[in-house]
Amino acid sequence: MPISLSALAFPNIDPVAINLGPVPIHWYGIGYVVSILLGWWVSKRLVSQPSLWRNDTPPLKGEDLDDFLMWAALGIVLGGRLGYILFYDLPIYLADPSQIVAVWRGGMSFHGGLLGVVLAIIVFTRKRNIPLFGLIDTMAAVAPIGIGIVRIANFINQELWGKPTDVPWAVIFPAAGPEPRHPSQLYEAALEGLVLFLVLWVLIHVFRKLKSPGFIGGAFITGYGISRIIVEFYRVPDAQLGYQVGTDWITRGMILSLPMVLIGVIAMIWASRVSRRA
């Protein structure tokens, strides 16, 4: 494919935001920290508005979210890293286990992070006697904020780039060669981050779906799964995996996202029926 004259040069942002002596602080890590803190702040605002919740009673308090902050961080980081190792690149890490802790180089799986947070929620709610779906819906409502921020960090890291293209907004990533490519990281930031956050905001504030426990959680994983599948058509699959099941278009990300869509739809239907019977 010839290089488009309108292709955009990569802005060449240094992945290292600042060096604290011998310790480099990467934008990728900052993205996770900012995501967790911003999600915590927005979630506290949600539980401070009783009118949004069933029977005008939030299922948890702001203090519960303060205590869950560390649980969420551990679930995201440990689950995301373990998920990437198991789902995407196990042979490499078995050959060199020292690479397991090198999270500043990327290598996090959303699906693994999701499972890690869900496990943290299950344990935390049982310990605190908090309604399970109350915390699930709260976390789901703010999750797109973090996803959008981290996808921008992926763009800065020059990873997860898209397929070659001649669209006017194509970007030339130096790490990917001279061909202009879809900035698929920014597509994901837009769809899985901004658009999904706005959809959930409308469901919460206009349609009052927090009053149907489990609905927002289902809407989140459905929306994420659909968004991820769409972007996978424009994104280059991980080199060590390639395309799956003997095709030239099915990716590991699609395979992991399809069950999310199905589970999310079932969760929304179930939540709506239970809410009508209550």
GROMACS .gro file of C-alpha atoms in nm:
model
  278
    1MET     CA    1   0.000   0.000   0.000
    2PRO     CA    2   0.150   0.339  -0.094
    3ILE     CA    3   0.207   0.587   0.184
    4SER     CA    4  -0.069   0.845   0.199
    5LEU     CA    5   0.049   1.203   0.166
    6SER     CA    6  -0.199   1.294   0.436
    7ALA     CA    7  -0.066   1.040   0.688
    8LEU     CA    8   0.017   1.187   1.027
    9ALA     CA    9   0.360   1.149   1.181
   10PHE     CA   10   0.366   0.993   1.525
   11PRO     CA   11   0.402   1.275   1.783
   12ASN     CA   12   0.708   1.097   1.925
   13ILE     CA   13   0.611   1.125   2.292
   14ASP     CA   14   0.870   0.977   2.526
   15PRO     CA   15   0.712   0.678   2.705
   16VAL     CA   16   0.901   0.791   3.016
   17ALA     CA   17   0.723   1.089   3.169
   18ILE     CA   18   0.990   1.167   3.429
   19ASN     CA   19   1.298   1.013   3.584
   20LEU     CA   20   1.318   1.012   3.963
   21GLY     CA   21   1.686   0.944   3.995
   22PRO     CA   22   1.742   0.593   3.856
   23VAL     CA   23   1.367   0.518   3.855
   24PRO     CA   24   1.182   0.598   3.529
   25ILE     CA   25   0.813   0.685   3.566
   26HIS     CA   26   0.627   0.578   3.252
   27TRP     CA   27   0.311   0.733   3.112
   28TYR     CA   28   0.168   0.381   3.106
   29GLY     CA   29   0.198   0.349   3.483
   30ILE     CA   30   0.072   0.704   3.537
   31GLY     CA   31  -0.229   0.614   3.325
   32TYR     CA   32  -0.321   0.330   3.559
   33VAL     CA   33  -0.279   0.543   3.870
   34VAL     CA   34  -0.486   0.830   3.729
   35SER     CA   35  -0.751   0.584   3.607
   36ILE     CA   36  -0.793   0.421   3.947
   37LEU     CA   37  -0.806   0.751   4.136
   38LEU     CA   38  -1.046   0.916   3.891
   39GLY     CA   39  -1.270   0.609   3.890
   40TRP     CA   40  -1.274   0.613   4.272
   41TRP     CA   41  -1.373   0.981   4.277
   42VAL     CA   42  -1.657   0.938   4.026
   43SER     CA   43  -1.785   0.623   4.198
   44LYS     CA   44  -1.806   0.812   4.529
   45ARG     CA   45  -2.019   1.075   4.358
   46LEU     CA   46  -2.253   0.803   4.232
   47VAL     CA   47  -2.313   0.652   4.575
   48SER     CA   48  -2.370   1.000   4.718
   49GLN     CA   49  -2.683   1.037   4.502
   50PRO     CA   50  -2.958   0.821   4.661
   51SER     CA   51  -3.215   0.904   4.391
   52LEU     CA   52  -3.014   0.699   4.137
   53TRP     CA   53  -3.051   0.377   4.333
   54ARG     CA   54  -3.327   0.129   4.404
   55ASN     CA   55  -3.550   0.244   4.689
   56ASP     CA   56  -3.342   0.564   4.694
   57THR     CA   57  -3.082   0.376   4.897
   58PRO     CA   58  -2.723   0.333   4.771
   59PRO     CA   59  -2.603  -0.026   4.830
   60LEU     CA   60  -2.272   0.092   4.977
   61LYS     CA   61  -2.110   0.396   5.134
   62GLY     CA   62  -1.825   0.616   5.028
   63GLU     CA   63  -1.615   0.465   5.306
   64ASP     CA   64  -1.659   0.123   5.145
   65LEU     CA   65  -1.519   0.258   4.820
   66ASP     CA   66  -1.224   0.409   5.008
   67ASP     CA   67  -1.143   0.064   5.145
   68PHE     CA   68  -1.203  -0.108   4.811
   69LEU     CA   69  -0.958   0.119   4.629
   70MET     CA   70  -0.656  -0.100   4.704
   71TRP     CA   71  -0.851  -0.417   4.626
   72ALA     CA   72  -0.945  -0.274   4.287
   73ALA     CA   73  -0.587  -0.170   4.213
   74LEU     CA   74  -0.455  -0.517   4.295
   75GLY     CA   75  -0.728  -0.684   4.092
   76ILE     CA   76  -0.657  -0.469   3.787
   77VAL     CA   77  -0.278  -0.499   3.796
   78LEU     CA   78  -0.241  -0.862   3.905
   79GLY     CA   79  -0.534  -0.986   3.698
   80GLY     CA   80  -0.432  -0.782   3.394
   81ARG     CA   81  -0.074  -0.905   3.405
   82LEU     CA   82  -0.161  -1.267   3.474
   83GLY     CA   83  -0.426  -1.257   3.203
   84TYR     CA   84  -0.175  -1.130   2.946
   85ILE     CA   85   0.076  -1.396   3.042
   86LEU     CA   86  -0.179  -1.679   3.020
   87PHE     CA   87  -0.388  -1.558   2.725
   88TYR     CA   88  -0.126  -1.397   2.502
   89ASP     CA   89   0.240  -1.482   2.561
   90LEU     CA   90   0.292  -1.771   2.803
   91PRO     CA   91   0.599  -1.928   2.630
   92ILE     CA   92   0.797  -1.603   2.650
   93TYR     CA   93   0.740  -1.566   3.023
   94LEU     CA   94   0.815  -1.931   3.091
   95ALA     CA   95   1.145  -1.885   2.908
   96ASP     CA   96   1.230  -1.564   3.099
   97PRO     CA   97   1.027  -1.528   3.423
   98SER     CA   98   1.208  -1.202   3.505
   99GLN     CA   99   0.991  -1.033   3.239
  100ILE     CA  100   0.677  -1.098   3.443
  101VAL     CA  101   0.734  -0.789   3.658
  102ALA     CA  102   0.825  -0.558   3.367
  103VAL     CA  103   0.475  -0.407   3.345
  104TRP     CA  104   0.613  -0.068   3.234
  105ARG     CA  105   0.676  -0.227   2.893
  106GLY     CA  106   0.307  -0.297   2.848
  107GLY     CA  107   0.161  -0.642   2.844
  108MET     CA  108  -0.168  -0.610   3.030
  109SER     CA  109  -0.488  -0.791   2.939
  110PHE     CA  110  -0.822  -0.619   2.986
  111HIS     CA  111  -0.997  -0.954   3.015
  112GLY     CA  112  -0.754  -1.065   3.285
  113GLY     CA  113  -0.794  -0.734   3.468
  114LEU     CA  114  -1.172  -0.772   3.452
  115LEU     CA  115  -1.156  -1.118   3.605
  116GLY     CA  116  -0.919  -0.988   3.872
  117VAL     CA  117  -1.156  -0.705   3.968
  118VAL     CA  118  -1.460  -0.935   3.969
  119LEU     CA  119  -1.279  -1.171   4.205
  120ALA     CA  120  -1.184  -0.879   4.428
  121ILE     CA  121  -1.547  -0.760   4.429
  122ILE     CA  122  -1.678  -1.105   4.524
  123VAL     CA  123  -1.439  -1.140   4.817
  124PHE     CA  124  -1.482  -0.780   4.934
  125THR     CA  125  -1.862  -0.783   4.925
  126ARG     CA  126  -1.877  -1.108   5.117
  127LYS     CA  127  -1.645  -0.972   5.385
  128ARG     CA  128  -1.843  -0.646   5.414
  129ASN     CA  129  -2.191  -0.789   5.358
  130ILE     CA  130  -2.244  -0.551   5.067
  131PRO     CA  131  -2.481  -0.639   4.779
  132LEU     CA  132  -2.268  -0.796   4.506
  133PHE     CA  133  -2.437  -0.621   4.214
  134GLY     CA  134  -2.426  -0.288   4.393
  135LEU     CA  135  -2.048  -0.283   4.377
  136ILE     CA  136  -2.036  -0.445   4.032
  137ASP     CA  137  -2.262  -0.176   3.887
  138THR     CA  138  -2.064   0.100   4.058
  139MET     CA  139  -1.734  -0.025   3.919
  140ALA     CA  140  -1.883  -0.086   3.575
  141ALA     CA  141  -2.011   0.273   3.559
  142VAL     CA  142  -1.661   0.418   3.598
  143ALA     CA  143  -1.451   0.151   3.423
  144PRO     CA  144  -1.460   0.320   3.078
  145ILE     CA  145  -1.273   0.617   3.226
  146GLY     CA  146  -0.971   0.402   3.299
  147ILE     CA  147  -0.996   0.209   2.974
  148GLY     CA  148  -0.987   0.529   2.771
  149ILE     CA  149  -0.686   0.667   2.958
  150VAL     CA  150  -0.486   0.344   2.933
  151ARG     CA  151  -0.558   0.315   2.559
  152ILE     CA  152  -0.404   0.660   2.513
  153ALA     CA  153  -0.101   0.528   2.704
  154ASN     CA  154  -0.090   0.237   2.457
  155PHE     CA  155  -0.072   0.496   2.179
  156ILE     CA  156   0.219   0.672   2.352
  157ASN     CA  157   0.395   0.335   2.391
  158GLN     CA  158   0.354   0.264   2.015
  159GLU     CA  159   0.187  -0.069   2.085
  160LEU     CA  160  -0.134  -0.234   1.965
  161TRP     CA  161  -0.118  -0.037   1.642
  162GLY     CA  162  -0.359  -0.088   1.353
  163LYS     CA  163  -0.342  -0.232   1.006
  164PRO     CA  164  -0.194  -0.038   0.712
  165THR     CA  165  -0.438   0.209   0.562
  166ASP     CA  166  -0.463   0.522   0.348
  167VAL     CA  167  -0.734   0.700   0.549
  168PRO     CA  168  -0.655   1.070   0.608
  169TRP     CA  169  -0.605   1.019   0.982
  170ALA     CA  170  -0.358   0.732   0.943
  171VAL     CA  171  -0.050   0.753   1.164
  172ILE     CA  172   0.305   0.644   1.087
  173PHE     CA  173   0.438   0.462   1.393
  174PRO     CA  174   0.819   0.448   1.374
  175ALA     CA  175   0.821   0.120   1.565
  176ALA     CA  176   0.586  -0.035   1.306
  177GLY     CA  177   0.771   0.070   0.994
  178PRO     CA  178   0.705   0.335   0.726
  179GLU     CA  179   0.347   0.240   0.641
  180PRO     CA  180   0.063   0.461   0.768
  181ARG     CA  181  -0.167   0.265   0.998
  182HIS     CA  182  -0.500   0.290   1.172
  183PRO     CA  183  -0.444   0.448   1.517
  184SER     CA  184  -0.642   0.159   1.665
  185GLN     CA  185  -0.543   0.256   2.020
  186LEU     CA  186  -0.732   0.583   1.974
  187TYR     CA  187  -1.028   0.399   1.824
  188GLU     CA  188  -1.039   0.192   2.142
  189ALA     CA  189  -1.000   0.498   2.361
  190ALA     CA  190  -1.300   0.652   2.182
  191LEU     CA  191  -1.528   0.346   2.171
  192GLU     CA  192  -1.437   0.156   2.488
  193GLY     CA  193  -1.371   0.477   2.679
  194LEU     CA  194  -1.563   0.790   2.582
  195VAL     CA  195  -1.860   0.641   2.394
  196LEU     CA  196  -1.916   0.361   2.645
  197PHE     CA  197  -1.893   0.603   2.937
  198LEU     CA  198  -2.155   0.829   2.776
  199VAL     CA  199  -2.387   0.534   2.706
  200LEU     CA  200  -2.364   0.421   3.068
  201TRP     CA  201  -2.414   0.779   3.189
  202VAL     CA  202  -2.739   0.801   2.991
  203LEU     CA  203  -2.855   0.463   3.123
  204ILE     CA  204  -2.782   0.573   3.479
  205HIS     CA  205  -2.902   0.933   3.478
  206VAL     CA  206  -3.182   0.926   3.218
  207PHE     CA  207  -3.316   0.570   3.234
  208ARG     CA  208  -3.223   0.516   3.603
  209LYS     CA  209  -3.082   0.170   3.540
  210LEU     CA  210  -2.892   0.159   3.870
  211LYS     CA  211  -3.235   0.084   4.013
  212SER     CA  212  -3.212  -0.256   3.836
  213PRO     CA  213  -2.916  -0.426   4.009
  214GLY     CA  214  -2.687  -0.595   3.756
  215PHE     CA  215  -2.809  -0.401   3.452
  216ILE     CA  216  -2.520  -0.152   3.434
  217GLY     CA  217  -2.268  -0.429   3.486
  218GLY     CA  218  -2.425  -0.619   3.197
  219ALA     CA  219  -2.439  -0.308   2.979
  220PHE     CA  220  -2.071  -0.239   3.044
  221ILE     CA  221  -1.941  -0.581   2.944
  222THR     CA  222  -2.175  -0.592   2.644
  223GLY     CA  223  -2.061  -0.250   2.528
  224TYR     CA  224  -1.696  -0.329   2.583
  225GLY     CA  225  -1.722  -0.661   2.403
  226ILE     CA  226  -1.891  -0.508   2.098
  227SER     CA  227  -1.645  -0.217   2.087
  228ARG     CA  228  -1.345  -0.446   2.116
  229ILE     CA  229  -1.469  -0.679   1.843
  230ILE     CA  230  -1.521  -0.382   1.609
  231VAL     CA  231  -1.172  -0.242   1.668
  232GLU     CA  232  -1.010  -0.585   1.626
  233PHE     CA  233  -1.097  -0.560   1.254
  234TYR     CA  234  -0.859  -0.262   1.231
  235ARG     CA  235  -0.592  -0.375   1.477
  236VAL     CA  236  -0.292  -0.595   1.403
  237PRO     CA  237  -0.310  -0.912   1.614
  238ASP     CA  238  -0.027  -0.989   1.853
  239ALA     CA  239   0.266  -1.119   1.647
  240GLN     CA  240   0.309  -1.432   1.859
  241LEU     CA  241  -0.058  -1.525   1.810
  242GLY     CA  242  -0.163  -1.411   1.465
  243TYR     CA  243  -0.513  -1.489   1.351
  244GLN     CA  244  -0.709  -1.769   1.511
  245VAL     CA  245  -0.901  -2.086   1.413
  246GLY     CA  246  -0.751  -2.097   1.065
  247THR     CA  247  -0.892  -1.763   0.950
  248ASP     CA  248  -0.738  -1.437   0.834
  249TRP     CA  249  -0.967  -1.217   1.047
  250ILE     CA  250  -1.058  -1.379   1.381
  251THR     CA  251  -0.830  -1.263   1.666
  252ARG     CA  252  -0.777  -1.371   2.025
  253GLY     CA  253  -0.936  -1.044   2.137
  254MET     CA  254  -1.255  -1.131   1.946
  255ILE     CA  255  -1.268  -1.479   2.096
  256LEU     CA  256  -1.231  -1.342   2.449
  257SER     CA  257  -1.485  -1.064   2.390
  258LEU     CA  258  -1.769  -1.265   2.237
  259PRO     CA  259  -1.862  -1.440   2.565
  260MET     CA  260  -1.869  -1.097   2.732
  261VAL     CA  261  -2.139  -0.981   2.491
  262LEU     CA  262  -2.350  -1.290   2.554
  263ILE     CA  263  -2.311  -1.276   2.932
  264GLY     CA  264  -2.382  -0.902   2.934
  265VAL     CA  265  -2.703  -0.937   2.734
  266ILE     CA  266  -2.824  -1.216   2.963
  267ALA     CA  267  -2.739  -1.002   3.269
  268MET     CA  268  -2.938  -0.705   3.136
  269ILE     CA  269  -3.242  -0.922   3.057
  270TRP     CA  270  -3.224  -1.089   3.399
  271ALA     CA  271  -3.183  -0.756   3.583
  272SER     CA  272  -3.480  -0.605   3.400
  273ARG     CA  273  -3.708  -0.899   3.477
  274VAL     CA  274  -3.610  -0.912   3.844
  275SER     CA  275  -3.663  -0.537   3.874
  276ARG     CA  276  -4.013  -0.559   3.723
  277ARG     CA  277  -4.110  -0.837   3.967
  278ALA     CA  278  -3.980  -0.647   4.270
   0.00000   0.00000   0.00000
